[in-house]
Amino acid sequence: MMEPYEQRVVLGWIANLGARLDRHRWAQDGLLRFLGDEADHLELEAGEDPRKLENEAWAPLIEARLAQLQDAPPSTLELNLRAVSDLLQLSAAEAAVMGALVRDRVQPQAEDLFETLELDELRIGDSGVISLLGTLLGLSRGEVVDAMSSRGRLVGSGLFTADYRSDCQPLVALTSFLQSQAQPVTDVRAALLGEPLAHSLEWEDYDHLPEDRELASNLLGRAVGEQARGIHILLYGPPGTGKTEFCKTLSARLGLRLYDVGQSDDRGQEPSRDQRIGSFRLSQKLLENQSDALLLFDEAEDLLRGESDGLFETERSGYGSRVYMHRLFEETRVPTLWTVNDPAALGPSVLRRMTYAIEMKVPPARVRERVWQRLLEREQVQVAADDIRRLAEDFDAPPAVAAGAVRSARLTSGGAQDIRRAVNSIAKVMRGSEAPPRPQLGVRYEPALLNADMDLTRLRDRLLTLDTRAFSMCLYGPPGTGKSAYARWLAQEVGLEVIQKRASDLLSKWVGENERNIAQAFAEARESGAFLIFDEADSLLGDRRNAHQGWEISQVNEMLTWMESHEYPFACITNLMSHLDQAALRRFSFKVRFDFLKPEQRALAFEHYFGLPAPPGVREIEMLTPGDYAVVRNRARLLGGDDDSAELLRMLRQEVTLKPNVSREIGFRALLH
């Protein structure tokens, strides 16, 4: 049964319409149908079959029921509507229109009445419908138009969306709030805004963005304190890099409340563009006099993308011209954080209205290790400290992917291996292929097993005494000779994290994407202060004299530009030195050739990898590399022969015969030894 006050509201509307029914004859049949169907809910004494009553018979019944309801106390819905009206200082006409259109959404009998009278699709440009609504509410057509115009407080505050092409409808936050309240609300502002967002990461988790986070913190702190207008910070980067979490952490750092904007409509579904704009404007209105709040507009591409210059696509928008949207952007009173995946989609009109922009990247290993540790503790998943370190080193998984993997492990009572499997599964979807873990030899690194044309240990000692870290290396030679392992060891010795990029990480089928990926790799290393390693560098620095496509030349040019200006060490690894561009070779501080192991190194490697005395025959096997020993070690463990020196020696000889530069005759003779 309807609350008495709500009966009074609906019957009052019907009485207003009945008094002017001569102006709306087309609505008479629908009104009679509604009264016949809803007589019981409205508690009208209409006899056994109210559907047979004529219009004249209803008038005294409605008048009598309204007299009975004259002193009915306001319903909870009415009290909350009045609170919203007082907060936004609505006029009487605006409050009446708001009450009617909200009841159409949340009150079944009001919804039936509007549908019967064809008021459920209310457009300002439909003069007949606007006139009927005015009659229903006891307002003139002009008063209704003014109440629903962009100049009024209903639409101007963002509480409603309306224009001449789309339905006039209340904002999701308003209907959700009013529909969910069983008691009158004392703080309407808080109820409409919802709960502030809580942070799950810490300030230290963004040590890889030291300058950006400090500038953003100082900027927002001053902007909030001075109530500066038009302050917007853009955060951009691939999905899962922690853009939203950074916004939460930043607001927590400043002691501010962060509210998100328009994440769902009143049915819990994705909101329309106009609804998100309305939510943004309402949040700005509600917080304009507050000095402790920020707004977050997450995944803002759908709002900010346009077809012409990247700004708001006005043909779809219910908010008029671009000039209007520019003004809205420039006059916002509450600082706003915007997140997007690709800033290129926004266009210059939006980008130049941002106060500051931060590129969010995958955090370095030392930060990832802290994030992994915190996520594991939060989900109560037990993983050994060494495994946590390996997870951070092996996978450059962003925080969102790491969180999903840990949650998966908790639900399945799994451990480190299950987490690895989960990370790989998501990486495969995001990248189109699995993300292989960083290569591991499985044994302690031993510099004495390197056969290079330079004293690499002395080089390490010399670099430790220098203030500068701006040096570059080209490490070349046959596969398996320890080039990448040395670069990682050197980085560890000089106290730098490693960022390792394979050619497959950087090369793309899209024109211009290779250059962009190369630039991002150098920028990531610069911002993290990391040692950058390029594997398969011949694919990135190929000789331009042999180029067949323009992109091959521009790709090398991009690499050369960054090589000249990069302020941190980097190494290029290649098996094909002769394929490198000559200009690139001139730019390397060190060019080091790695070769096959010497006879005494072959014996040392046997003892190092297998933990057994070296048999005499191992010194005679030419073209052995540390990589060969690692392969044989793993194979022997699988086959159960890791303690048999003779079998290990046979497998080492077999590895050599498979190398492309070894003739069959040499291989046959080696097997006979």
Short mmCIF file of C-alpha atoms in Angstrom, two decimals, residues 168-563:
data_model
loop_
_atom_site.label_atom_id
_atom_site.label_comp_id
_atom_site.label_asym_id
_atom_site.label_seq_id
_atom_site.Cartn_x
_atom_site.Cartn_y
_atom_site.Cartn_z
CA CYS A 168 14.97 14.68 -19.08
CA GLN A 169 16.05 12.36 -16.30
CA PRO A 170 17.44 12.58 -12.78
CA LEU A 171 21.03 11.65 -12.15
CA VAL A 172 21.83 8.14 -11.02
CA ALA A 173 23.24 9.34 -7.71
CA LEU A 174 19.97 11.11 -6.89
CA THR A 175 17.57 8.25 -7.63
CA SER A 176 19.85 5.65 -6.01
CA PHE A 177 20.15 7.75 -2.89
CA LEU A 178 16.42 8.48 -2.60
CA GLN A 179 15.35 4.92 -3.35
CA SER A 180 17.70 3.34 -0.81
CA GLN A 181 16.85 5.50 2.21
CA ALA A 182 14.44 4.09 4.79
CA GLN A 183 14.90 7.12 7.06
CA PRO A 184 15.36 10.84 6.48
CA VAL A 185 19.01 11.66 5.80
CA THR A 186 20.79 14.25 7.90
CA ASP A 187 23.76 14.72 5.55
CA VAL A 188 22.50 14.82 1.98
CA ARG A 189 25.87 15.88 0.58
CA ALA A 190 27.59 12.80 1.97
CA ALA A 191 24.77 10.52 0.84
CA LEU A 192 24.90 11.81 -2.74
CA LEU A 193 28.68 11.63 -2.98
CA GLY A 194 29.04 8.17 -1.47
CA GLU A 195 31.98 6.95 0.55
CA PRO A 196 35.44 8.36 -0.22
CA LEU A 197 37.81 5.94 -1.94
CA ALA A 198 40.24 4.06 0.31
CA HIS A 199 43.88 3.45 -0.65
CA SER A 200 45.62 0.07 -0.62
CA LEU A 201 49.16 1.08 -1.64
CA GLU A 202 51.65 3.30 0.14
CA TRP A 203 53.55 6.43 -0.86
CA GLU A 204 56.79 4.40 -1.01
CA ASP A 205 55.24 2.15 -3.65
CA TYR A 206 55.66 5.04 -6.06
CA ASP A 207 59.36 5.67 -5.44
CA HIS A 208 59.83 5.18 -9.17
CA LEU A 209 57.90 8.44 -9.74
CA PRO A 210 59.71 10.69 -7.25
CA GLU A 211 59.47 14.00 -9.09
CA ASP A 212 55.97 13.48 -10.48
CA ARG A 213 54.43 12.42 -7.18
CA GLU A 214 56.03 15.31 -5.26
CA LEU A 215 54.97 17.92 -7.80
CA ALA A 216 51.44 16.53 -7.95
CA SER A 217 51.27 16.50 -4.15
CA ASN A 218 52.46 20.10 -3.84
CA LEU A 219 50.20 21.28 -6.66
CA LEU A 220 47.04 19.70 -5.25
CA GLY A 221 47.81 20.74 -1.70
CA ARG A 222 48.11 24.39 -2.69
CA ALA A 223 45.15 24.23 -5.09
CA VAL A 224 42.82 22.86 -2.41
CA GLY A 225 44.04 25.33 0.17
CA GLU A 226 43.53 28.31 -2.14
CA GLN A 227 40.39 26.87 -3.79
CA ALA A 228 42.00 27.44 -7.18
CA ARG A 229 39.84 26.85 -10.24
CA GLY A 230 40.51 24.66 -13.26
CA ILE A 231 43.08 22.29 -11.70
CA HIS A 232 43.25 18.96 -13.55
CA ILE A 233 45.89 16.22 -13.39
CA LEU A 234 46.01 13.57 -16.11
CA LEU A 235 47.35 10.09 -15.38
CA TYR A 236 47.96 7.91 -18.41
CA GLY A 237 49.50 4.54 -19.18
CA PRO A 238 48.60 0.94 -20.03
CA PRO A 239 45.82 -0.80 -18.10
CA GLY A 240 46.86 -2.15 -14.73
CA THR A 241 49.79 0.21 -14.10
CA GLY A 242 48.19 1.60 -10.96
CA LYS A 243 46.70 4.89 -12.14
CA THR A 244 43.62 4.67 -9.93
CA GLU A 245 45.59 3.37 -6.95
CA PHE A 246 48.04 6.24 -7.29
CA CYS A 247 45.16 8.72 -7.13
CA LYS A 248 43.93 7.07 -3.92
CA THR A 249 47.41 7.05 -2.41
CA LEU A 250 47.99 10.67 -3.40
CA SER A 251 44.77 11.85 -1.74
CA ALA A 252 45.61 9.87 1.40
CA ARG A 253 49.06 11.46 1.47
CA LEU A 254 47.44 14.90 1.46
CA GLY A 255 44.77 13.95 4.01
CA LEU A 256 42.03 14.62 1.45
CA ARG A 257 38.86 12.72 0.60
CA LEU A 258 38.72 11.31 -2.93
CA TYR A 259 35.36 10.74 -4.62
CA ASP A 260 34.87 8.93 -7.91
CA VAL A 261 32.54 10.25 -10.58
CA GLY A 262 29.71 8.40 -12.34
CA GLN A 263 30.81 4.77 -12.30
CA SER A 264 27.30 3.29 -12.74
CA ASP A 265 23.73 4.32 -13.44
CA ASP A 266 20.69 3.76 -11.25
CA ARG A 267 20.43 0.17 -12.51
CA GLY A 268 24.04 -0.59 -11.62
CA GLN A 269 25.04 -0.57 -15.29
CA GLU A 270 27.48 1.50 -17.30
CA PRO A 271 26.34 5.14 -17.29
CA SER A 272 25.89 7.16 -20.44
CA ARG A 273 28.24 9.98 -21.32
CA ASP A 274 25.66 12.59 -20.32
CA GLN A 275 25.10 10.86 -16.99
CA ARG A 276 28.82 10.97 -16.25
CA ILE A 277 28.96 14.66 -17.14
CA GLY A 278 25.99 15.26 -14.85
CA SER A 279 27.66 13.31 -12.05
CA PHE A 280 30.82 15.36 -12.50
CA ARG A 281 28.93 18.63 -12.34
CA LEU A 282 26.90 17.55 -9.31
CA SER A 283 30.04 16.46 -7.47
CA GLN A 284 31.65 19.80 -8.30
CA LYS A 285 28.57 21.61 -7.01
CA LEU A 286 28.37 19.63 -3.77
CA LEU A 287 32.07 20.06 -3.00
CA GLU A 288 32.68 23.58 -4.26
CA ASN A 289 32.92 25.06 -0.77
CA GLN A 290 34.84 22.15 0.76
CA SER A 291 38.59 22.38 1.35
CA ASP A 292 39.36 18.70 1.86
CA ALA A 293 38.19 16.94 -1.30
CA LEU A 294 39.37 15.76 -4.71
CA LEU A 295 37.47 14.15 -7.58
CA LEU A 296 38.52 11.13 -9.64
CA PHE A 297 37.20 10.68 -13.17
CA ASP A 298 38.38 7.15 -13.97
CA GLU A 299 38.61 5.80 -17.54
CA ALA A 300 37.74 9.17 -18.99
CA GLU A 301 38.24 8.36 -22.69
CA ASP A 302 34.50 8.01 -23.32
CA LEU A 303 33.92 11.55 -22.06
CA LEU A 304 36.95 13.33 -23.47
CA ARG A 305 37.28 11.66 -26.87
CA GLY A 306 35.89 13.47 -29.90
CA GLU A 307 35.87 12.82 -33.63
CA SER A 308 37.27 16.11 -34.83
CA ASP A 309 39.94 17.55 -32.58
CA GLY A 310 39.70 15.10 -29.72
CA LEU A 311 37.42 17.20 -27.53
CA PHE A 312 33.87 16.55 -26.50
CA GLU A 313 31.74 15.18 -29.32
CA THR A 314 28.90 17.66 -29.10
CA GLU A 315 26.48 15.86 -31.42
CA ARG A 316 26.09 13.14 -28.79
CA SER A 317 26.30 15.43 -25.81
CA GLY A 318 23.34 16.96 -24.06
CA TYR A 319 25.41 19.91 -22.95
CA GLY A 320 25.67 22.08 -26.01
CA SER A 321 28.73 23.58 -27.62
CA ARG A 322 32.42 22.99 -27.12
CA VAL A 323 32.68 26.49 -25.69
CA TYR A 324 30.38 25.42 -22.88
CA MET A 325 32.48 22.32 -22.20
CA HIS A 326 35.69 24.36 -22.29
CA ARG A 327 34.23 26.68 -19.70
CA LEU A 328 33.13 23.77 -17.54
CA PHE A 329 36.67 22.39 -17.67
CA GLU A 330 38.30 25.72 -16.86
CA GLU A 331 35.97 26.81 -14.05
CA THR A 332 35.86 23.66 -11.95
CA ARG A 333 36.32 24.49 -8.27
CA VAL A 334 37.36 21.02 -7.09
CA PRO A 335 40.71 19.67 -8.37
CA THR A 336 40.10 16.61 -10.54
CA LEU A 337 42.26 13.59 -11.37
CA TRP A 338 41.62 12.03 -14.78
CA THR A 339 42.83 8.57 -15.85
CA VAL A 340 43.11 7.31 -19.42
CA ASN A 341 44.99 4.48 -21.10
CA ASP A 342 46.03 6.37 -24.24
CA PRO A 343 46.33 10.18 -24.09
CA ALA A 344 46.59 10.35 -27.87
CA ALA A 345 42.83 9.74 -28.02
CA LEU A 346 42.08 13.01 -26.22
CA GLY A 347 43.45 15.52 -28.69
CA PRO A 348 45.10 18.90 -28.09
CA SER A 349 41.96 20.72 -26.91
CA VAL A 350 41.76 18.52 -23.83
CA LEU A 351 45.47 18.07 -23.22
CA ARG A 352 46.23 21.78 -23.09
CA ARG A 353 43.60 22.22 -20.38
CA MET A 354 45.38 19.79 -18.08
CA THR A 355 47.49 21.35 -15.35
CA TYR A 356 49.93 18.44 -15.15
CA ALA A 357 50.27 14.99 -16.72
CA ILE A 358 51.91 11.87 -15.27
CA GLU A 359 52.82 8.80 -17.27
CA MET A 360 52.23 5.69 -15.15
CA LYS A 361 54.63 2.84 -15.83
CA VAL A 362 55.22 -0.59 -14.43
CA PRO A 363 57.17 -0.08 -11.18
CA PRO A 364 60.76 -1.36 -10.84
CA ALA A 365 61.60 -4.65 -9.14
CA ARG A 366 62.37 -3.17 -5.71
CA VAL A 367 58.95 -1.53 -5.64
CA ARG A 368 57.24 -4.60 -7.09
CA GLU A 369 58.73 -6.71 -4.31
CA ARG A 370 57.13 -4.47 -1.66
CA VAL A 371 53.80 -4.60 -3.49
CA TRP A 372 53.95 -8.39 -3.77
CA GLN A 373 54.78 -8.64 -0.06
CA ARG A 374 51.87 -6.41 0.95
CA LEU A 375 49.40 -8.19 -1.32
CA LEU A 376 50.46 -11.60 0.00
CA GLU A 377 50.11 -10.45 3.60
CA ARG A 378 46.70 -8.95 2.92
CA GLU A 379 45.41 -12.14 1.29
CA GLN A 380 47.22 -14.29 3.90
CA VAL A 381 49.08 -16.31 1.27
CA GLN A 382 52.33 -17.85 2.52
CA VAL A 383 55.24 -17.46 0.07
CA ALA A 384 58.94 -17.66 0.96
CA ALA A 385 60.98 -14.45 0.86
CA ASP A 386 63.20 -15.78 -1.96
CA ASP A 387 60.13 -16.64 -4.03
CA ILE A 388 58.73 -13.14 -3.50
CA ARG A 389 61.99 -11.64 -4.71
CA ARG A 390 61.96 -13.92 -7.75
CA LEU A 391 58.37 -12.95 -8.55
CA ALA A 392 59.34 -9.28 -8.50
CA GLU A 393 62.43 -9.88 -10.64
CA ASP A 394 60.91 -12.33 -13.09
CA PHE A 395 57.65 -10.54 -13.87
CA ASP A 396 57.11 -6.85 -14.52
CA ALA A 397 53.46 -7.37 -13.59
CA PRO A 398 51.60 -4.14 -12.74
CA PRO A 399 49.88 -3.93 -9.33
CA ALA A 400 46.45 -4.86 -10.70
CA VAL A 401 47.76 -8.08 -12.28
CA ALA A 402 49.73 -8.96 -9.15
CA ALA A 403 46.63 -8.44 -6.98
CA GLY A 404 44.57 -10.75 -9.19
CA ALA A 405 47.24 -13.44 -9.13
CA VAL A 406 47.53 -13.35 -5.34
CA ARG A 407 43.77 -13.48 -4.94
CA SER A 408 43.69 -16.51 -7.23
CA ALA A 409 46.33 -18.22 -5.08
CA ARG A 410 44.32 -17.57 -1.93
CA LEU A 411 41.15 -19.01 -3.40
CA THR A 412 42.96 -22.14 -4.59
CA SER A 413 45.23 -22.44 -1.52
CA GLY A 414 48.15 -22.21 -3.91
CA GLY A 415 51.67 -20.86 -3.66
CA ALA A 416 54.36 -19.22 -5.77
CA GLN A 417 53.88 -21.58 -8.73
CA ASP A 418 50.15 -20.87 -8.90
CA ILE A 419 50.86 -17.15 -8.78
CA ARG A 420 53.33 -17.50 -11.65
CA ARG A 421 50.76 -19.40 -13.67
CA ALA A 422 48.12 -16.72 -13.03
CA VAL A 423 50.48 -13.87 -13.99
CA ASN A 424 51.42 -15.64 -17.21
CA SER A 425 47.77 -16.23 -18.09
CA ILE A 426 46.93 -12.53 -17.82
CA ALA A 427 50.13 -11.48 -19.58
CA LYS A 428 49.22 -13.76 -22.45
CA VAL A 429 45.87 -12.03 -22.87
CA MET A 430 47.29 -8.51 -22.53
CA ARG A 431 50.36 -8.95 -24.72
CA GLY A 432 49.23 -11.71 -27.03
CA SER A 433 51.94 -14.02 -25.67
CA GLU A 434 53.23 -15.26 -22.37
CA ALA A 435 55.73 -13.12 -20.49
CA PRO A 436 58.74 -15.40 -19.98
CA PRO A 437 60.54 -14.97 -16.67
CA ARG A 438 63.98 -13.46 -16.62
CA PRO A 439 66.61 -16.08 -17.49
CA GLN A 440 68.22 -17.78 -14.52
CA LEU A 441 71.28 -20.03 -14.59
CA GLY A 442 70.24 -21.86 -11.46
CA VAL A 443 73.79 -21.59 -10.02
CA ARG A 444 75.88 -18.82 -8.53
CA TYR A 445 77.32 -16.45 -11.12
CA GLU A 446 81.05 -16.92 -11.67
CA PRO A 447 82.93 -14.14 -13.54
CA ALA A 448 85.93 -16.45 -13.99
CA LEU A 449 83.93 -18.37 -16.58
CA LEU A 450 83.94 -15.47 -19.02
CA ASN A 451 86.35 -15.47 -21.94
CA ALA A 452 86.30 -11.88 -23.15
CA ASP A 453 88.78 -9.65 -24.97
CA MET A 454 88.71 -7.27 -22.00
CA ASP A 455 89.33 -7.69 -18.27
CA LEU A 456 85.69 -7.44 -17.16
CA THR A 457 86.42 -7.76 -13.44
CA ARG A 458 88.82 -4.83 -13.65
CA LEU A 459 86.20 -2.88 -15.56
CA ARG A 460 83.74 -3.55 -12.73
CA ASP A 461 86.24 -2.33 -10.14
CA ARG A 462 86.92 0.82 -12.14
CA LEU A 463 83.25 1.64 -12.62
CA LEU A 464 82.65 1.38 -8.87
CA THR A 465 85.09 4.28 -8.31
CA LEU A 466 83.48 6.65 -10.81
CA ASP A 467 80.77 9.22 -10.09
CA THR A 468 79.28 9.00 -13.57
CA ARG A 469 77.09 6.13 -14.67
CA ALA A 470 76.68 7.27 -18.24
CA PHE A 471 78.36 4.46 -20.17
CA SER A 472 77.27 1.99 -22.82
CA MET A 473 78.37 -1.49 -23.82
CA CYS A 474 78.06 -3.68 -26.86
CA LEU A 475 78.50 -7.28 -25.79
CA TYR A 476 78.80 -9.62 -28.75
CA GLY A 477 79.82 -13.17 -29.48
CA PRO A 478 78.38 -16.68 -29.87
CA PRO A 479 75.20 -17.69 -28.03
CA GLY A 480 75.63 -18.95 -24.47
CA THR A 481 78.93 -17.20 -23.79
CA GLY A 482 77.46 -15.23 -20.88
CA LYS A 483 76.81 -11.80 -22.36
CA SER A 484 73.40 -11.14 -20.77
CA ALA A 485 74.47 -12.78 -17.50
CA TYR A 486 77.47 -10.48 -17.28
CA ALA A 487 75.37 -7.36 -17.92
CA ARG A 488 72.96 -8.36 -15.13
CA TRP A 489 75.86 -9.15 -12.78
CA LEU A 490 77.54 -5.82 -13.54
CA ALA A 491 74.29 -3.97 -12.83
CA GLN A 492 74.00 -5.73 -9.49
CA GLU A 493 77.63 -4.92 -8.64
CA VAL A 494 77.18 -1.19 -9.29
CA GLY A 495 73.92 -1.18 -7.35
CA LEU A 496 71.41 -0.70 -10.16
CA GLU A 497 68.20 -2.47 -10.96
CA VAL A 498 67.96 -4.16 -14.36
CA ILE A 499 65.40 -3.38 -17.02
CA GLN A 500 65.78 -5.97 -19.76
CA LYS A 501 64.02 -5.59 -23.10
CA ARG A 502 63.85 -8.21 -25.81
CA ALA A 503 63.30 -7.34 -29.43
CA SER A 504 59.83 -8.92 -29.16
CA ASP A 505 58.98 -6.44 -26.39
CA LEU A 506 59.69 -3.46 -28.64
CA LEU A 507 58.94 -4.40 -32.23
CA SER A 508 55.41 -3.86 -33.50
CA LYS A 509 53.57 -4.23 -36.78
CA TRP A 510 52.23 -0.66 -36.48
CA VAL A 511 54.10 2.21 -38.12
CA GLY A 512 55.78 4.44 -35.54
CA GLU A 513 55.17 2.04 -32.68
CA ASN A 514 58.77 0.72 -32.67
CA GLU A 515 60.19 4.21 -32.16
CA ARG A 516 57.67 4.90 -29.42
CA ASN A 517 58.51 1.67 -27.59
CA ILE A 518 62.24 2.37 -27.80
CA ALA A 519 61.74 5.85 -26.37
CA GLN A 520 59.60 4.47 -23.56
CA ALA A 521 62.26 1.88 -22.69
CA PHE A 522 64.96 4.54 -22.31
CA ALA A 523 62.58 6.84 -20.42
CA GLU A 524 61.63 4.02 -18.05
CA ALA A 525 65.29 3.30 -17.32
CA ARG A 526 66.03 6.97 -16.81
CA GLU A 527 63.17 7.51 -14.39
CA SER A 528 63.99 4.34 -12.45
CA GLY A 529 67.75 4.91 -12.52
CA ALA A 530 68.10 1.39 -13.91
CA PHE A 531 70.64 -0.47 -16.03
CA LEU A 532 68.95 -1.01 -19.40
CA ILE A 533 69.72 -4.18 -21.36
CA PHE A 534 68.64 -4.75 -24.96
CA ASP A 535 68.70 -8.40 -26.03
CA GLU A 536 68.86 -9.21 -29.75
CA ALA A 537 70.14 -5.70 -30.43
CA ASP A 538 70.84 -6.54 -34.09
CA SER A 539 67.03 -6.40 -34.60
CA LEU A 540 67.02 -2.82 -33.28
CA LEU A 541 70.31 -1.46 -34.68
CA GLY A 542 70.49 -3.15 -38.07
CA ASP A 543 72.81 -1.64 -40.69
CA ARG A 544 70.81 1.10 -42.44
CA ARG A 545 72.66 0.42 -45.68
CA ASN A 546 70.70 -2.81 -45.92
CA ALA A 547 67.35 -1.26 -45.05
CA HIS A 548 64.43 -1.91 -47.39
CA GLN A 549 61.73 0.06 -45.53
CA GLY A 550 61.63 3.59 -44.17
CA TRP A 551 60.67 2.40 -40.70
CA GLU A 552 63.90 0.38 -40.48
CA ILE A 553 65.90 3.60 -40.82
CA SER A 554 63.74 5.65 -38.44
CA GLN A 555 63.95 2.86 -35.86
CA VAL A 556 67.76 2.95 -35.89
CA ASN A 557 67.71 6.75 -35.81
CA GLU A 558 65.55 6.65 -32.69
CA MET A 559 67.98 4.27 -30.98
CA LEU A 560 70.97 6.47 -31.92
CA THR A 561 69.29 9.60 -30.58
CA TRP A 562 68.66 8.02 -27.21
CA MET A 563 72.12 6.40 -27.06
#
